[in-house]
Short mmCIF file of N, CA and C in Angstrom, two decimals:
data_model
loop_
_atom_site.label_atom_id
_atom_site.label_comp_id
_atom_site.label_asym_id
_atom_site.label_seq_id
_atom_site.Cartn_x
_atom_site.Cartn_y
_atom_site.Cartn_z
N LYS A 16 -11.25 11.73 -52.09
CA LYS A 16 -10.64 12.28 -50.90
C LYS A 16 -10.32 13.74 -51.17
N GLY A 17 -10.57 14.60 -50.19
CA GLY A 17 -10.29 16.00 -50.41
C GLY A 17 -10.30 16.81 -49.13
N GLN A 18 -9.75 18.01 -49.22
CA GLN A 18 -9.72 18.95 -48.10
C GLN A 18 -10.13 20.32 -48.61
N ALA A 19 -11.03 20.97 -47.88
CA ALA A 19 -11.43 22.34 -48.20
C ALA A 19 -10.97 23.24 -47.06
N LEU A 20 -10.19 24.26 -47.39
CA LEU A 20 -9.71 25.23 -46.42
C LEU A 20 -10.56 26.49 -46.49
N PHE A 21 -11.20 26.81 -45.37
CA PHE A 21 -11.97 28.05 -45.24
C PHE A 21 -11.07 29.04 -44.49
N LYS A 22 -10.56 30.02 -45.20
CA LYS A 22 -9.56 30.91 -44.62
C LYS A 22 -10.18 31.98 -43.72
N LYS A 23 -9.44 32.32 -42.69
CA LYS A 23 -9.84 33.37 -41.76
C LYS A 23 -10.22 34.63 -42.53
N GLY A 24 -11.32 35.26 -42.12
CA GLY A 24 -11.76 36.50 -42.72
C GLY A 24 -12.64 36.35 -43.95
N THR A 25 -12.80 35.11 -44.44
CA THR A 25 -13.66 34.89 -45.61
C THR A 25 -15.10 35.23 -45.25
N TRP A 26 -15.75 35.96 -46.12
CA TRP A 26 -17.12 36.40 -45.90
C TRP A 26 -18.10 35.28 -46.21
N GLY A 27 -19.17 35.21 -45.45
CA GLY A 27 -20.20 34.21 -45.67
C GLY A 27 -20.79 34.29 -47.07
N GLY A 28 -21.28 33.13 -47.54
CA GLY A 28 -21.88 33.06 -48.86
C GLY A 28 -20.91 32.56 -49.91
N THR A 29 -19.69 32.24 -49.49
CA THR A 29 -18.69 31.77 -50.43
C THR A 29 -18.14 30.41 -49.98
N GLY A 30 -17.43 29.76 -50.88
CA GLY A 30 -16.80 28.48 -50.58
C GLY A 30 -15.45 28.40 -51.27
N PRO A 31 -14.55 27.58 -50.75
CA PRO A 31 -13.19 27.53 -51.30
C PRO A 31 -13.03 26.70 -52.56
N ILE A 32 -13.93 25.74 -52.81
CA ILE A 32 -13.77 24.86 -53.97
C ILE A 32 -15.14 24.47 -54.52
N SER A 33 -15.11 23.93 -55.72
CA SER A 33 -16.32 23.35 -56.29
C SER A 33 -15.91 22.25 -57.26
N THR A 34 -16.38 21.05 -57.00
CA THR A 34 -16.13 19.94 -57.90
C THR A 34 -17.38 19.07 -57.92
N GLY A 35 -17.63 18.40 -59.02
CA GLY A 35 -18.89 17.65 -59.08
C GLY A 35 -18.85 16.47 -60.01
N PHE A 36 -19.98 15.78 -60.03
CA PHE A 36 -20.17 14.59 -60.87
C PHE A 36 -21.49 14.76 -61.61
N ARG A 37 -21.44 14.68 -62.95
CA ARG A 37 -22.64 14.85 -63.77
C ARG A 37 -23.35 13.50 -63.91
N VAL A 38 -24.37 13.31 -63.09
CA VAL A 38 -25.15 12.07 -63.11
C VAL A 38 -25.82 11.88 -64.46
N LYS A 39 -26.31 12.97 -65.04
CA LYS A 39 -27.09 12.87 -66.28
C LYS A 39 -26.26 12.37 -67.46
N ASP A 40 -24.93 12.43 -67.35
CA ASP A 40 -24.09 11.91 -68.44
C ASP A 40 -24.09 10.38 -68.48
N HIS A 41 -24.66 9.76 -67.46
CA HIS A 41 -24.63 8.31 -67.35
C HIS A 41 -26.02 7.67 -67.45
N GLY A 42 -27.03 8.48 -67.71
CA GLY A 42 -28.38 7.95 -67.87
C GLY A 42 -29.40 8.84 -67.18
N ALA A 43 -30.67 8.44 -67.30
CA ALA A 43 -31.78 9.17 -66.68
C ALA A 43 -32.19 8.41 -65.43
N PHE A 44 -31.86 8.97 -64.28
CA PHE A 44 -32.07 8.28 -63.02
C PHE A 44 -32.99 9.08 -62.10
N ARG A 45 -34.02 8.43 -61.59
CA ARG A 45 -34.95 9.08 -60.67
C ARG A 45 -34.56 8.88 -59.21
N GLN A 46 -33.73 7.87 -58.94
CA GLN A 46 -33.26 7.63 -57.58
C GLN A 46 -31.76 7.90 -57.51
N LEU A 47 -31.34 8.54 -56.44
CA LEU A 47 -29.93 8.89 -56.27
C LEU A 47 -29.50 8.57 -54.85
N TYR A 48 -28.38 7.86 -54.74
CA TYR A 48 -27.81 7.52 -53.44
C TYR A 48 -26.42 8.15 -53.35
N LEU A 49 -26.15 8.79 -52.23
CA LEU A 49 -24.85 9.42 -51.98
C LEU A 49 -24.38 9.01 -50.60
N SER A 50 -23.13 8.56 -50.52
CA SER A 50 -22.51 8.23 -49.24
C SER A 50 -21.14 8.89 -49.20
N PHE A 51 -20.77 9.44 -48.05
CA PHE A 51 -19.45 10.05 -47.92
C PHE A 51 -19.06 10.10 -46.45
N TRP A 52 -17.77 10.22 -46.22
CA TRP A 52 -17.23 10.43 -44.88
C TRP A 52 -16.77 11.87 -44.78
N ILE A 53 -17.14 12.53 -43.70
CA ILE A 53 -16.83 13.95 -43.52
C ILE A 53 -16.27 14.19 -42.13
N GLN A 54 -15.31 15.11 -42.06
CA GLN A 54 -14.82 15.60 -40.77
C GLN A 54 -14.67 17.11 -40.86
N LEU A 55 -15.21 17.79 -39.87
CA LEU A 55 -15.03 19.24 -39.75
C LEU A 55 -14.00 19.49 -38.67
N SER A 56 -13.12 20.46 -38.89
CA SER A 56 -12.05 20.71 -37.93
C SER A 56 -12.62 21.03 -36.55
N SER A 57 -11.84 20.74 -35.53
CA SER A 57 -12.31 20.89 -34.15
C SER A 57 -12.66 22.34 -33.81
N ASN A 58 -12.15 23.29 -34.58
CA ASN A 58 -12.44 24.71 -34.33
C ASN A 58 -13.53 25.24 -35.27
N TRP A 59 -14.28 24.33 -35.93
CA TRP A 59 -15.27 24.79 -36.92
C TRP A 59 -16.25 25.77 -36.29
N HIS A 60 -16.34 26.95 -36.89
CA HIS A 60 -17.24 28.01 -36.44
C HIS A 60 -18.42 28.05 -37.39
N GLY A 61 -19.61 27.65 -36.89
CA GLY A 61 -20.80 27.64 -37.72
C GLY A 61 -21.22 29.05 -38.09
N ASN A 62 -21.62 29.23 -39.33
CA ASN A 62 -22.07 30.54 -39.79
C ASN A 62 -23.25 31.05 -38.97
N ALA A 63 -23.36 32.35 -38.82
CA ALA A 63 -24.43 32.95 -38.00
C ALA A 63 -25.82 32.62 -38.52
N SER A 64 -25.92 32.26 -39.80
CA SER A 64 -27.21 31.86 -40.38
C SER A 64 -27.54 30.41 -40.01
N GLY A 65 -26.55 29.68 -39.49
CA GLY A 65 -26.73 28.25 -39.22
C GLY A 65 -26.46 27.38 -40.44
N VAL A 66 -26.19 28.00 -41.58
CA VAL A 66 -26.01 27.26 -42.83
C VAL A 66 -24.53 27.03 -43.11
N ASN A 67 -24.17 25.76 -43.19
CA ASN A 67 -22.81 25.34 -43.52
C ASN A 67 -22.95 24.24 -44.58
N LYS A 68 -23.10 24.67 -45.84
CA LYS A 68 -23.44 23.76 -46.93
C LYS A 68 -22.28 22.83 -47.27
N ILE A 69 -22.65 21.60 -47.67
CA ILE A 69 -21.65 20.59 -48.02
C ILE A 69 -21.83 20.17 -49.49
N PHE A 70 -22.88 19.43 -49.78
CA PHE A 70 -23.17 18.98 -51.15
C PHE A 70 -24.41 19.68 -51.67
N HIS A 71 -24.43 19.89 -53.01
CA HIS A 71 -25.59 20.43 -53.71
C HIS A 71 -26.02 19.39 -54.74
N LEU A 72 -27.33 19.16 -54.81
CA LEU A 72 -27.86 18.14 -55.72
C LEU A 72 -28.85 18.79 -56.68
N TRP A 73 -28.65 18.52 -57.96
CA TRP A 73 -29.39 19.21 -59.02
C TRP A 73 -30.43 18.30 -59.65
N ILE A 74 -31.61 18.89 -59.86
CA ILE A 74 -32.70 18.25 -60.58
C ILE A 74 -33.52 19.35 -61.26
N ALA A 75 -34.09 19.05 -62.42
CA ALA A 75 -34.92 20.02 -63.15
C ALA A 75 -34.18 21.34 -63.39
N GLY A 76 -32.89 21.24 -63.64
CA GLY A 76 -32.10 22.42 -63.96
C GLY A 76 -31.77 23.31 -62.79
N GLY A 77 -32.07 22.87 -61.57
CA GLY A 77 -31.82 23.71 -60.40
C GLY A 77 -31.16 22.96 -59.26
N ASN A 78 -30.48 23.71 -58.43
CA ASN A 78 -29.85 23.20 -57.23
C ASN A 78 -30.93 23.17 -56.15
N ARG A 79 -31.72 22.10 -56.11
CA ARG A 79 -32.92 22.07 -55.28
C ARG A 79 -32.76 21.35 -53.95
N VAL A 80 -31.61 20.72 -53.74
CA VAL A 80 -31.35 20.04 -52.48
C VAL A 80 -29.91 20.34 -52.08
N TYR A 81 -29.68 20.65 -50.82
CA TYR A 81 -28.30 20.72 -50.34
C TYR A 81 -28.20 20.15 -48.94
N LEU A 82 -27.02 19.59 -48.64
CA LEU A 82 -26.76 19.01 -47.33
C LEU A 82 -26.10 20.08 -46.47
N ASN A 83 -26.55 20.15 -45.22
CA ASN A 83 -26.13 21.24 -44.35
C ASN A 83 -25.75 20.70 -42.97
N ALA A 84 -24.56 21.05 -42.51
CA ALA A 84 -24.18 20.81 -41.11
C ALA A 84 -24.67 22.02 -40.33
N HIS A 85 -25.94 21.99 -39.96
CA HIS A 85 -26.62 23.17 -39.41
C HIS A 85 -26.17 23.46 -37.98
N GLY A 86 -25.69 24.68 -37.76
CA GLY A 86 -25.29 25.09 -36.42
C GLY A 86 -24.60 26.44 -36.45
N ILE A 87 -24.71 27.17 -35.37
CA ILE A 87 -24.15 28.52 -35.26
C ILE A 87 -22.98 28.52 -34.29
N ALA A 88 -21.90 29.21 -34.68
CA ALA A 88 -20.70 29.37 -33.84
C ALA A 88 -20.22 28.00 -33.35
N ALA A 89 -20.09 27.83 -32.02
CA ALA A 89 -19.59 26.56 -31.47
C ALA A 89 -20.72 25.64 -31.03
N ASN A 90 -21.97 25.99 -31.33
CA ASN A 90 -23.11 25.15 -30.97
C ASN A 90 -23.08 23.84 -31.76
N PRO A 91 -23.81 22.81 -31.30
CA PRO A 91 -23.82 21.53 -32.02
C PRO A 91 -24.24 21.69 -33.47
N LEU A 92 -23.66 20.84 -34.33
CA LEU A 92 -23.98 20.82 -35.75
C LEU A 92 -24.88 19.62 -36.03
N LYS A 93 -25.96 19.83 -36.76
CA LYS A 93 -26.93 18.76 -37.07
C LYS A 93 -26.97 18.51 -38.57
N ALA A 94 -27.05 17.24 -38.94
CA ALA A 94 -27.12 16.84 -40.34
C ALA A 94 -28.52 17.09 -40.88
N ARG A 95 -28.63 18.09 -41.75
CA ARG A 95 -29.93 18.43 -42.35
C ARG A 95 -29.87 18.29 -43.86
N VAL A 96 -31.03 18.04 -44.45
CA VAL A 96 -31.21 18.05 -45.90
C VAL A 96 -32.17 19.19 -46.20
N HIS A 97 -31.65 20.24 -46.84
CA HIS A 97 -32.46 21.43 -47.12
C HIS A 97 -32.99 21.39 -48.55
N PHE A 98 -34.21 21.91 -48.69
CA PHE A 98 -34.87 21.99 -50.00
C PHE A 98 -34.99 23.46 -50.38
N GLN A 99 -34.72 23.78 -51.65
CA GLN A 99 -34.83 25.17 -52.10
C GLN A 99 -35.31 25.22 -53.54
N GLY A 100 -36.10 26.24 -53.86
CA GLY A 100 -36.58 26.42 -55.22
C GLY A 100 -37.34 25.22 -55.77
N MET A 101 -38.05 24.54 -54.89
CA MET A 101 -38.76 23.33 -55.30
C MET A 101 -39.81 23.65 -56.36
N GLY A 102 -40.05 22.67 -57.22
CA GLY A 102 -41.01 22.84 -58.30
C GLY A 102 -42.42 23.04 -57.81
N ILE A 103 -42.78 22.37 -56.71
CA ILE A 103 -44.13 22.48 -56.15
C ILE A 103 -44.00 22.85 -54.67
N PRO A 104 -44.44 24.04 -54.26
CA PRO A 104 -44.39 24.38 -52.84
C PRO A 104 -45.26 23.42 -52.03
N VAL A 105 -44.74 22.91 -50.94
CA VAL A 105 -45.46 21.96 -50.11
C VAL A 105 -45.48 22.48 -48.67
N PRO A 106 -46.61 23.01 -48.22
CA PRO A 106 -46.65 23.58 -46.88
C PRO A 106 -46.54 22.54 -45.77
N SER A 107 -46.76 21.26 -46.10
CA SER A 107 -46.78 20.25 -45.03
C SER A 107 -45.41 19.69 -44.69
N ILE A 108 -44.35 20.04 -45.47
CA ILE A 108 -43.02 19.56 -45.11
C ILE A 108 -42.11 20.72 -44.77
N SER A 109 -41.09 20.43 -43.96
CA SER A 109 -40.12 21.46 -43.59
C SER A 109 -39.12 21.67 -44.71
N TRP A 110 -38.96 22.90 -45.14
CA TRP A 110 -37.97 23.20 -46.18
C TRP A 110 -36.57 23.06 -45.63
N ASN A 111 -36.44 23.04 -44.27
CA ASN A 111 -35.14 22.93 -43.65
C ASN A 111 -34.72 21.50 -43.38
N GLY A 112 -35.52 20.52 -43.71
CA GLY A 112 -35.16 19.13 -43.59
C GLY A 112 -34.59 18.77 -42.22
N VAL A 113 -35.29 19.17 -41.18
CA VAL A 113 -34.84 18.90 -39.81
C VAL A 113 -34.88 17.40 -39.56
N PRO A 114 -33.84 16.82 -38.96
CA PRO A 114 -33.89 15.39 -38.64
C PRO A 114 -35.14 15.07 -37.83
N ASN A 115 -35.87 14.04 -38.24
CA ASN A 115 -37.15 13.73 -37.59
C ASN A 115 -37.26 12.26 -37.17
N LEU A 116 -36.12 11.54 -37.18
CA LEU A 116 -36.11 10.14 -36.76
C LEU A 116 -34.92 9.89 -35.84
N GLY A 117 -34.96 8.78 -35.13
CA GLY A 117 -33.82 8.35 -34.33
C GLY A 117 -33.63 9.14 -33.05
N PRO A 118 -32.62 8.76 -32.25
CA PRO A 118 -32.31 9.49 -31.02
C PRO A 118 -31.93 10.93 -31.32
N ALA A 119 -32.17 11.82 -30.37
CA ALA A 119 -31.96 13.26 -30.58
C ALA A 119 -30.53 13.59 -31.00
N ASN A 120 -29.54 12.88 -30.46
CA ASN A 120 -28.16 13.22 -30.78
C ASN A 120 -27.60 12.45 -31.97
N ALA A 121 -28.38 11.57 -32.58
CA ALA A 121 -27.88 10.72 -33.67
C ALA A 121 -27.49 11.54 -34.90
N SER A 122 -28.09 12.70 -35.10
CA SER A 122 -27.79 13.51 -36.28
C SER A 122 -26.67 14.52 -36.04
N THR A 123 -26.05 14.49 -34.87
CA THR A 123 -25.01 15.46 -34.54
C THR A 123 -23.72 15.16 -35.30
N ILE A 124 -23.16 16.18 -35.93
CA ILE A 124 -21.86 16.10 -36.57
C ILE A 124 -20.85 16.68 -35.58
N VAL A 125 -20.09 15.82 -34.93
CA VAL A 125 -19.15 16.24 -33.89
C VAL A 125 -17.88 16.75 -34.55
N ARG A 126 -17.47 17.95 -34.20
CA ARG A 126 -16.25 18.53 -34.74
C ARG A 126 -15.05 17.64 -34.38
N GLY A 127 -14.12 17.51 -35.33
CA GLY A 127 -12.91 16.74 -35.09
C GLY A 127 -13.09 15.24 -35.19
N LYS A 128 -14.26 14.77 -35.63
CA LYS A 128 -14.55 13.34 -35.72
C LYS A 128 -15.08 13.00 -37.11
N TRP A 129 -14.68 11.84 -37.63
CA TRP A 129 -15.20 11.38 -38.91
C TRP A 129 -16.61 10.85 -38.74
N HIS A 130 -17.49 11.20 -39.69
CA HIS A 130 -18.87 10.71 -39.72
C HIS A 130 -19.20 10.23 -41.12
N ASN A 131 -20.00 9.18 -41.19
CA ASN A 131 -20.51 8.68 -42.47
C ASN A 131 -21.93 9.19 -42.65
N TRP A 132 -22.16 9.93 -43.73
CA TRP A 132 -23.47 10.50 -44.04
C TRP A 132 -23.95 9.82 -45.31
N GLU A 133 -25.17 9.29 -45.28
CA GLU A 133 -25.78 8.65 -46.44
C GLU A 133 -27.09 9.36 -46.77
N LEU A 134 -27.39 9.42 -48.05
CA LEU A 134 -28.58 10.11 -48.53
C LEU A 134 -29.21 9.31 -49.66
N LEU A 135 -30.53 9.16 -49.63
CA LEU A 135 -31.28 8.57 -50.72
C LEU A 135 -32.38 9.53 -51.12
N LEU A 136 -32.37 9.94 -52.38
CA LEU A 136 -33.39 10.84 -52.91
C LEU A 136 -34.16 10.13 -54.01
N LYS A 137 -35.48 10.31 -54.00
CA LYS A 137 -36.34 9.78 -55.06
C LYS A 137 -37.09 10.95 -55.68
N ALA A 138 -36.91 11.13 -56.98
CA ALA A 138 -37.57 12.22 -57.68
C ALA A 138 -39.07 12.00 -57.70
N ASN A 139 -39.80 13.09 -57.74
CA ASN A 139 -41.25 12.99 -57.83
C ASN A 139 -41.70 12.84 -59.28
N THR A 140 -42.91 12.31 -59.46
CA THR A 140 -43.56 12.36 -60.76
C THR A 140 -43.87 13.82 -61.02
N PRO A 141 -43.53 14.38 -62.20
CA PRO A 141 -43.75 15.81 -62.43
C PRO A 141 -45.17 16.24 -62.08
N GLY A 142 -45.28 17.22 -61.20
CA GLY A 142 -46.57 17.73 -60.79
C GLY A 142 -47.20 17.01 -59.62
N SER A 143 -46.59 15.91 -59.17
CA SER A 143 -47.13 15.14 -58.05
C SER A 143 -46.22 15.24 -56.83
N LEU A 144 -46.82 15.11 -55.66
CA LEU A 144 -46.05 15.21 -54.42
C LEU A 144 -45.69 13.81 -53.92
N ASP A 145 -44.86 13.11 -54.73
CA ASP A 145 -44.47 11.76 -54.34
C ASP A 145 -42.95 11.58 -54.30
N GLY A 146 -42.21 12.69 -54.23
CA GLY A 146 -40.76 12.62 -54.08
C GLY A 146 -40.39 12.31 -52.63
N GLU A 147 -39.16 11.83 -52.43
CA GLU A 147 -38.73 11.43 -51.09
C GLU A 147 -37.29 11.85 -50.82
N ALA A 148 -36.96 11.98 -49.52
CA ALA A 148 -35.59 12.20 -49.06
C ALA A 148 -35.41 11.40 -47.77
N HIS A 149 -34.34 10.61 -47.72
CA HIS A 149 -34.01 9.80 -46.55
C HIS A 149 -32.53 9.99 -46.26
N TRP A 150 -32.13 10.10 -44.99
CA TRP A 150 -30.71 10.18 -44.69
C TRP A 150 -30.35 9.55 -43.36
N TRP A 151 -29.07 9.11 -43.32
CA TRP A 151 -28.51 8.37 -42.20
C TRP A 151 -27.19 9.02 -41.78
N VAL A 152 -26.88 8.99 -40.50
CA VAL A 152 -25.57 9.41 -39.99
C VAL A 152 -25.01 8.24 -39.19
N ASP A 153 -23.84 7.80 -39.57
CA ASP A 153 -23.17 6.68 -38.91
C ASP A 153 -24.08 5.46 -38.78
N GLY A 154 -24.84 5.19 -39.83
CA GLY A 154 -25.68 4.00 -39.89
C GLY A 154 -27.04 4.12 -39.23
N VAL A 155 -27.35 5.28 -38.64
CA VAL A 155 -28.64 5.49 -37.98
C VAL A 155 -29.49 6.40 -38.86
N LYS A 156 -30.69 5.94 -39.20
CA LYS A 156 -31.58 6.78 -40.01
C LYS A 156 -32.09 7.92 -39.15
N VAL A 157 -31.81 9.16 -39.58
CA VAL A 157 -32.16 10.34 -38.79
C VAL A 157 -33.21 11.23 -39.45
N GLY A 158 -33.47 11.00 -40.75
CA GLY A 158 -34.44 11.86 -41.43
C GLY A 158 -35.16 11.17 -42.55
N GLN A 159 -36.44 11.51 -42.70
CA GLN A 159 -37.25 10.98 -43.80
C GLN A 159 -38.36 11.97 -44.12
N TYR A 160 -38.42 12.37 -45.38
CA TYR A 160 -39.50 13.25 -45.85
C TYR A 160 -40.08 12.66 -47.12
N THR A 161 -41.39 12.60 -47.17
CA THR A 161 -42.09 12.20 -48.38
C THR A 161 -42.91 13.42 -48.81
N GLN A 162 -43.65 13.30 -49.86
CA GLN A 162 -44.46 14.40 -50.41
C GLN A 162 -43.59 15.55 -50.92
N ALA A 163 -42.36 15.25 -51.36
CA ALA A 163 -41.50 16.30 -51.91
C ALA A 163 -41.82 16.53 -53.38
N GLY A 164 -41.91 17.78 -53.77
CA GLY A 164 -42.20 18.14 -55.15
C GLY A 164 -41.00 18.80 -55.80
N TYR A 165 -40.01 18.01 -56.19
CA TYR A 165 -38.79 18.58 -56.74
C TYR A 165 -39.02 19.28 -58.07
N CYS A 166 -39.94 18.74 -58.90
CA CYS A 166 -40.20 19.38 -60.19
C CYS A 166 -41.70 19.42 -60.46
N ASN A 167 -42.13 20.44 -61.20
CA ASN A 167 -43.55 20.57 -61.49
C ASN A 167 -43.87 20.02 -62.87
N SER A 168 -45.14 19.98 -63.21
CA SER A 168 -45.57 19.33 -64.46
C SER A 168 -45.05 20.06 -65.69
N SER A 169 -44.82 21.36 -65.63
CA SER A 169 -44.34 22.09 -66.80
C SER A 169 -42.86 21.83 -67.08
N GLU A 170 -42.16 21.24 -66.11
CA GLU A 170 -40.73 20.97 -66.32
C GLU A 170 -40.49 19.66 -67.06
N GLY A 171 -41.52 18.85 -67.21
CA GLY A 171 -41.43 17.68 -68.07
C GLY A 171 -40.79 16.45 -67.46
N LYS A 172 -41.08 15.31 -68.10
CA LYS A 172 -40.60 14.02 -67.58
C LYS A 172 -39.09 13.91 -67.57
N LEU A 173 -38.41 14.47 -68.56
CA LEU A 173 -36.96 14.36 -68.61
C LEU A 173 -36.29 15.17 -67.51
N GLN A 174 -37.01 16.10 -66.94
CA GLN A 174 -36.43 16.94 -65.90
C GLN A 174 -36.57 16.34 -64.51
N ASN A 175 -37.29 15.24 -64.37
CA ASN A 175 -37.45 14.67 -63.03
C ASN A 175 -36.41 13.57 -62.79
N THR A 176 -35.24 13.76 -63.37
CA THR A 176 -34.11 12.87 -63.12
C THR A 176 -32.96 13.69 -62.55
N TRP A 177 -32.15 13.05 -61.72
CA TRP A 177 -31.05 13.76 -61.05
C TRP A 177 -29.96 14.08 -62.04
N GLN A 178 -29.46 15.31 -61.98
CA GLN A 178 -28.55 15.79 -63.00
C GLN A 178 -27.10 15.90 -62.54
N GLN A 179 -26.90 16.35 -61.29
CA GLN A 179 -25.53 16.61 -60.87
C GLN A 179 -25.43 16.59 -59.35
N VAL A 180 -24.24 16.18 -58.86
CA VAL A 180 -23.90 16.23 -57.45
C VAL A 180 -22.63 17.07 -57.33
N ASP A 181 -22.69 18.14 -56.57
CA ASP A 181 -21.53 19.04 -56.40
C ASP A 181 -21.06 19.06 -54.96
N TRP A 182 -19.76 18.84 -54.77
CA TRP A 182 -19.15 19.17 -53.48
C TRP A 182 -18.68 20.61 -53.62
N ASN A 183 -19.51 21.50 -53.13
CA ASN A 183 -19.26 22.94 -53.21
C ASN A 183 -19.56 23.51 -51.82
N PRO A 184 -18.69 23.23 -50.84
CA PRO A 184 -18.97 23.65 -49.47
C PRO A 184 -19.02 25.17 -49.36
N THR A 185 -20.15 25.66 -48.92
CA THR A 185 -20.39 27.11 -48.88
C THR A 185 -20.66 27.53 -47.44
N TYR A 186 -19.97 28.57 -47.01
CA TYR A 186 -20.09 29.04 -45.64
C TYR A 186 -21.27 30.00 -45.51
N GLY A 187 -22.45 29.44 -45.30
CA GLY A 187 -23.66 30.20 -44.99
C GLY A 187 -24.00 31.31 -45.96
N GLY A 188 -24.78 32.26 -45.42
CA GLY A 188 -25.13 33.46 -46.18
C GLY A 188 -24.16 34.57 -45.85
N GLY A 189 -24.39 35.73 -46.43
CA GLY A 189 -23.47 36.85 -46.22
C GLY A 189 -23.70 37.56 -44.90
N VAL A 190 -23.66 36.83 -43.79
CA VAL A 190 -23.96 37.45 -42.49
C VAL A 190 -22.85 37.24 -41.47
N ASP A 191 -21.69 36.71 -41.90
CA ASP A 191 -20.67 36.34 -40.92
C ASP A 191 -19.34 36.19 -41.65
N THR A 192 -18.24 36.33 -40.93
CA THR A 192 -16.93 36.01 -41.48
C THR A 192 -16.30 34.89 -40.65
N ILE A 193 -15.38 34.19 -41.25
CA ILE A 193 -14.72 33.07 -40.58
C ILE A 193 -13.65 33.61 -39.65
N PRO A 194 -13.70 33.28 -38.33
CA PRO A 194 -12.78 33.88 -37.37
C PRO A 194 -11.36 33.33 -37.41
N SER A 195 -11.17 32.09 -37.89
CA SER A 195 -9.83 31.51 -38.01
C SER A 195 -9.88 30.40 -39.06
N ASP A 196 -8.73 30.05 -39.62
CA ASP A 196 -8.71 28.99 -40.63
C ASP A 196 -9.41 27.75 -40.10
N GLN A 197 -10.29 27.19 -40.91
CA GLN A 197 -10.98 25.96 -40.54
C GLN A 197 -11.08 25.06 -41.77
N PHE A 198 -11.28 23.75 -41.51
CA PHE A 198 -11.19 22.77 -42.59
C PHE A 198 -12.42 21.87 -42.64
N MET A 199 -12.69 21.38 -43.85
CA MET A 199 -13.64 20.30 -44.08
C MET A 199 -12.89 19.23 -44.86
N TRP A 200 -12.86 18.01 -44.30
CA TRP A 200 -12.23 16.89 -44.99
C TRP A 200 -13.31 15.94 -45.49
N MET A 201 -13.06 15.36 -46.65
CA MET A 201 -14.01 14.48 -47.30
C MET A 201 -13.28 13.21 -47.75
N ASP A 202 -13.93 12.06 -47.61
CA ASP A 202 -13.31 10.81 -48.04
C ASP A 202 -14.41 9.81 -48.45
N HIS A 203 -14.02 8.83 -49.24
CA HIS A 203 -14.91 7.74 -49.66
C HIS A 203 -16.26 8.25 -50.16
N ILE A 204 -16.23 9.14 -51.13
CA ILE A 204 -17.47 9.62 -51.74
C ILE A 204 -17.95 8.56 -52.72
N TYR A 205 -19.20 8.15 -52.56
CA TYR A 205 -19.79 7.11 -53.40
C TYR A 205 -21.14 7.59 -53.89
N ILE A 206 -21.36 7.50 -55.20
CA ILE A 206 -22.63 7.92 -55.81
C ILE A 206 -23.16 6.76 -56.64
N SER A 207 -24.43 6.43 -56.47
CA SER A 207 -25.06 5.45 -57.36
C SER A 207 -26.47 5.95 -57.68
N ALA A 208 -27.02 5.43 -58.75
CA ALA A 208 -28.33 5.91 -59.19
C ALA A 208 -29.10 4.76 -59.82
N ALA A 209 -30.43 4.92 -59.85
CA ALA A 209 -31.30 3.90 -60.43
C ALA A 209 -32.47 4.59 -61.13
N PRO A 210 -33.09 3.91 -62.10
CA PRO A 210 -34.24 4.52 -62.82
C PRO A 210 -35.40 4.80 -61.88
#
């Protein structure tokens, strides 16, 4: 359980806290499941970049996946899974992890309301495009991507296991400031992993 306060005037690209769980200290796991309950304050102002980062997930020594409540200003926020610095560039998948399943509004993160977000990631075989990302909001599957290349063949077999999960909520890029104090609340964070 936790609360992150984003203070008025804070410049984009920063976050108020960072805490995490080192998955790699508990074994070598290629599958990672994350479930949590999140609420954004009713006055949440989305960064002008649309990026409102929540969790960062590490594999192959890099922060290659992050969860984003994507939305600008007071526009609707959508639950996205973003990919960055991937080991193998894949032109056939969206790096922005746009929800591609379920009803159009199922992925909406409504300000002032608790939502349950679930994520399942499967690491790829090094050098192969067989990684996966699946996510659900309030029990409805809203996104699925296959052919993800989280790590390349030069990064080795030991690097295709999930290393860390960070709750490091970051307010977009350096293109906006926060107009008034706003909050992110987190509860019932659950992490499990499998070979």
